[in-house]
mmCIF file of C-alpha atoms in Angstrom:
data_model
loop_
_atom_site.group_PDB
_atom_site.id
_atom_site.type_symbol
_atom_site.label_atom_id
_atom_site.label_comp_id
_atom_site.label_asym_id
_atom_site.label_seq_id
_atom_site.Cartn_x
_atom_site.Cartn_y
_atom_site.Cartn_z
ATOM 1 C CA MET A 11 0.125 0.142 0.021
ATOM 2 C CA THR A 12 2.893 2.621 0.672
ATOM 3 C CA SER A 13 4.441 1.765 -2.413
ATOM 4 C CA SER A 14 1.340 2.906 -4.281
ATOM 5 C CA CYS A 15 1.428 6.044 -2.433
ATOM 6 C CA VAL A 16 5.199 6.761 -3.381
ATOM 7 C CA ASN A 17 4.508 6.002 -6.906
ATOM 8 C CA ASP A 18 1.438 8.326 -6.894
ATOM 9 C CA GLN A 19 3.695 11.038 -5.383
ATOM 10 C CA SER A 20 6.485 10.353 -8.160
ATOM 11 C CA PHE A 21 3.633 10.805 -10.702
ATOM 12 C CA VAL A 22 2.666 14.130 -9.057
ATOM 13 C CA ASP A 23 6.203 15.299 -8.839
ATOM 14 C CA SER A 24 6.731 14.299 -12.666
ATOM 15 C CA GLN A 25 3.796 16.095 -13.738
ATOM 16 C CA HIS A 26 4.798 19.057 -11.898
ATOM 17 C CA ILE A 27 8.192 19.004 -13.564
ATOM 18 C CA LYS A 28 6.700 18.855 -17.089
ATOM 19 C CA THR A 29 4.574 21.779 -16.208
ATOM 20 C CA LEU A 30 7.709 23.864 -14.831
ATOM 21 C CA ASP A 31 9.868 22.737 -18.108
ATOM 22 C CA SER A 32 7.059 24.041 -20.208
ATOM 23 C CA VAL A 33 6.548 27.186 -18.416
ATOM 24 C CA ALA A 34 10.392 27.437 -18.718
ATOM 25 C CA THR A 35 10.262 27.105 -22.445
ATOM 26 C CA LEU A 36 7.414 29.933 -22.608
ATOM 27 C CA LEU A 37 9.524 32.137 -20.739
ATOM 28 C CA LYS A 38 12.679 31.849 -22.820
ATOM 29 C CA PRO A 39 12.971 34.356 -25.456
ATOM 30 C CA LYS A 40 12.109 33.660 -28.934
ATOM 31 C CA ASN A 41 15.249 35.428 -30.514
ATOM 32 C CA PRO A 42 18.537 34.812 -28.341
ATOM 33 C CA ILE A 43 20.518 36.747 -30.526
ATOM 34 C CA ALA A 44 18.087 39.842 -29.571
ATOM 35 C CA ASP A 45 18.738 39.251 -25.817
ATOM 36 C CA SER A 46 22.597 38.198 -25.577
ATOM 37 C CA SER A 47 22.359 38.490 -21.817
ATOM 38 C CA PHE A 48 20.380 35.707 -21.541
ATOM 39 C CA THR A 49 22.284 32.298 -21.211
ATOM 40 C CA GLU A 50 20.534 29.655 -18.998
ATOM 41 C CA SER A 51 19.019 26.872 -20.365
ATOM 42 C CA GLY A 52 15.564 25.737 -20.020
ATOM 43 C CA SER A 53 16.523 23.271 -17.289
ATOM 44 C CA GLU A 54 18.142 25.950 -15.352
ATOM 45 C CA ILE A 55 14.864 28.019 -15.383
ATOM 46 C CA ALA A 56 13.137 24.571 -14.857
ATOM 47 C CA MET A 57 14.982 23.984 -11.511
ATOM 48 C CA ALA A 58 14.570 27.597 -10.423
ATOM 49 C CA TRP A 59 10.846 27.119 -10.673
ATOM 50 C CA ARG A 60 10.960 23.637 -8.658
ATOM 51 C CA GLN A 61 12.937 25.572 -6.095
ATOM 52 C CA LEU A 62 10.216 28.446 -6.191
ATOM 53 C CA PHE A 63 7.387 25.826 -5.904
ATOM 54 C CA THR A 64 8.953 24.088 -3.008
ATOM 55 C CA ASN A 65 9.883 27.086 -1.015
ATOM 56 C CA THR A 66 6.473 28.180 -1.295
ATOM 57 C CA LYS A 67 5.196 25.041 -0.077
ATOM 58 C CA ARG A 68 7.085 25.120 2.794
ATOM 59 C CA ALA A 69 6.663 28.810 3.615
ATOM 60 C CA VAL A 70 2.700 27.654 3.544
ATOM 61 C CA SER A 71 3.162 25.013 6.067
ATOM 62 C CA ILE A 72 4.433 27.051 9.067
ATOM 63 C CA PRO A 73 2.269 25.854 12.256
ATOM 64 C CA PRO A 74 0.368 28.783 13.729
ATOM 65 C CA GLN A 75 2.225 28.667 17.005
ATOM 66 C CA GLN A 76 5.572 29.827 15.315
ATOM 67 C CA ALA A 77 3.903 32.046 12.994
ATOM 68 C CA THR A 78 2.767 33.998 16.003
ATOM 69 C CA SER A 79 5.829 33.597 17.946
ATOM 70 C CA ALA A 80 7.968 35.453 15.081
ATOM 71 C CA PRO A 81 10.586 37.754 16.999
ATOM 72 C CA GLY A 82 10.129 40.185 14.274
ATOM 73 C CA LEU A 83 6.649 41.081 14.430
ATOM 74 C CA SER A 84 6.182 41.611 18.152
ATOM 75 C CA ARG A 85 7.606 45.295 17.490
ATOM 76 C CA PHE A 86 4.881 45.835 15.144
ATOM 77 C CA PHE A 87 1.908 44.153 16.923
ATOM 78 C CA SER A 88 1.848 44.622 20.843
ATOM 79 C CA LYS A 89 -0.967 43.420 22.945
ATOM 80 C CA SER A 90 0.034 45.534 25.857
ATOM 81 C CA SER A 91 -1.622 48.804 27.277
ATOM 82 C CA SER A 92 -3.393 50.040 24.234
ATOM 83 C CA PRO A 93 -4.342 53.650 23.883
ATOM 84 C CA TYR A 94 -7.627 52.942 22.041
ATOM 85 C CA LEU A 95 -10.852 52.500 23.565
ATOM 86 C CA VAL A 96 -12.521 49.228 23.907
ATOM 87 C CA LYS A 97 -16.114 50.471 23.609
ATOM 88 C CA VAL A 98 -16.631 52.974 20.988
ATOM 89 C CA GLY A 99 -19.969 54.696 21.054
ATOM 90 C CA ILE A 100 -21.116 58.205 19.271
ATOM 91 C CA PRO A 101 -19.680 60.485 21.421
ATOM 92 C CA GLU A 102 -16.445 58.757 21.546
ATOM 93 C CA PHE A 103 -16.080 58.430 17.813
ATOM 94 C CA LEU A 104 -16.630 62.060 17.114
ATOM 95 C CA ASN A 105 -14.568 63.143 19.873
ATOM 96 C CA GLY A 106 -11.829 60.964 18.243
ATOM 97 C CA ILE A 107 -12.091 62.989 15.169
ATOM 98 C CA GLY A 108 -12.008 66.425 16.828
ATOM 99 C CA LYS A 109 -11.997 69.151 14.160
ATOM 100 C CA GLY A 110 -15.391 70.609 15.096
ATOM 101 C CA VAL A 111 -17.301 67.164 14.441
ATOM 102 C CA GLU A 112 -17.897 66.630 18.327
ATOM 103 C CA ALA A 113 -20.439 69.492 18.305
ATOM 104 C CA HIS A 114 -22.917 67.113 16.574
ATOM 105 C CA VAL A 115 -22.796 64.677 19.253
ATOM 106 C CA ALA A 116 -26.506 65.215 20.600
ATOM 107 C CA LYS A 117 -28.051 65.572 17.409
ATOM 108 C CA LEU A 118 -26.563 62.337 15.815
ATOM 109 C CA GLU A 119 -27.111 60.450 18.911
ATOM 110 C CA SER A 120 -31.008 61.515 19.076
ATOM 111 C CA GLU A 121 -31.408 61.040 15.201
ATOM 112 C CA ILE A 122 -29.138 57.735 14.593
ATOM 113 C CA GLY A 123 -28.822 56.375 17.796
ATOM 114 C CA ASP A 124 -26.833 53.448 17.308
ATOM 115 C CA PHE A 125 -22.840 53.786 16.465
ATOM 116 C CA HIS A 126 -23.503 50.885 13.988
ATOM 117 C CA LYS A 127 -26.432 52.865 12.254
ATOM 118 C CA LEU A 128 -23.796 55.994 11.937
ATOM 119 C CA LEU A 129 -21.004 53.756 10.205
ATOM 120 C CA VAL A 130 -23.452 52.927 7.592
ATOM 121 C CA THR A 131 -25.237 56.469 7.205
ATOM 122 C CA ARG A 132 -24.782 58.145 3.878
ATOM 123 C CA THR A 133 -24.004 61.633 3.353
ATOM 124 C CA LEU A 134 -27.745 62.875 2.594
ATOM 125 C CA LYS A 135 -28.712 61.513 5.762
ATOM 126 C CA LEU A 136 -25.992 63.637 7.574
ATOM 127 C CA LYS A 137 -26.922 66.561 5.459
ATOM 128 C CA LYS A 138 -30.604 66.438 6.329
ATOM 129 C CA LEU A 139 -29.465 66.645 9.772
ATOM 130 C CA GLY A 140 -27.652 69.983 9.153
ATOM 131 C CA ILE A 141 -24.024 68.855 9.734
ATOM 132 C CA PRO A 142 -21.482 71.110 7.188
ATOM 133 C CA CYS A 143 -20.031 69.289 4.248
ATOM 134 C CA GLN A 144 -16.216 69.297 5.601
ATOM 135 C CA GLN A 145 -17.430 67.701 8.876
ATOM 136 C CA ARG A 146 -19.776 65.204 6.782
ATOM 137 C CA LYS A 147 -16.415 64.455 5.093
ATOM 138 C CA LEU A 148 -14.643 63.884 8.091
ATOM 139 C CA ILE A 149 -17.390 61.573 9.322
ATOM 140 C CA LEU A 150 -17.797 59.442 6.399
ATOM 141 C CA LYS A 151 -14.142 59.212 5.980
ATOM 142 C CA TYR A 152 -13.062 58.162 9.697
ATOM 143 C CA ALA A 153 -16.372 55.700 9.401
ATOM 144 C CA HIS A 154 -14.742 53.979 6.646
ATOM 145 C CA LYS A 155 -11.339 53.806 8.225
ATOM 146 C CA TYR A 156 -13.093 52.491 11.273
ATOM 147 C CA ARG A 157 -14.953 49.630 9.478
ATOM 148 C CA VAL A 158 -11.559 48.510 7.869
ATOM 149 C CA GLY A 159 -9.810 48.591 10.799
ATOM 150 C CA LEU A 160 -7.518 51.599 10.012
ATOM 151 C CA TRP A 161 -8.447 53.724 12.548
ATOM 152 C CA ARG A 162 -9.734 53.778 16.468
ATOM 153 C CA PRO A 163 -10.557 56.696 18.650
ATOM 154 C CA ARG A 164 -8.114 57.215 21.208
ATOM 155 C CA ALA A 165 -8.881 57.052 25.070
ATOM 156 C CA GLN A 166 -7.411 60.314 25.568
ATOM 157 C CA PRO A 167 -8.266 62.690 22.558
ATOM 158 C CA VAL A 168 -5.038 64.455 21.486
ATOM 159 C CA LYS A 169 -4.608 68.063 22.437
ATOM 160 C CA ALA A 170 -4.761 70.521 19.551
ATOM 161 C CA GLY A 171 -2.047 72.922 19.579
#
């Protein structure tokens, strides 16, 4: 039974080799005189493709424990004391934006009510509430950034000037 698995594996490998050889021939220039810097043979290109294929297979098979314990990633993704709020509501969101948008907290809380509704609110609804154009743009811009995960309001707003 194990010998058939080995034969199947060698069959799969030989299929990959044939595919890689055909890719190497496609990548070879049509006129070698026009490209005099090209001196590699088709087998060398196929070998490069094979190495690339096996290296990507190894890179994908990293266990999740080792992937999260990479020493270089801890600099960028720390779990220690985050300066961002855990619970975000309409007042925290607008205060986090700043730039005069926080003046509309009461109006937006009474009309929209829910923070998640604010995230999907459109321009026309904000215009009907009487929010000026520049502040509407800020609310929509930061709502999109919040949804995508690029921005979060800070716990302590940054003092301006």
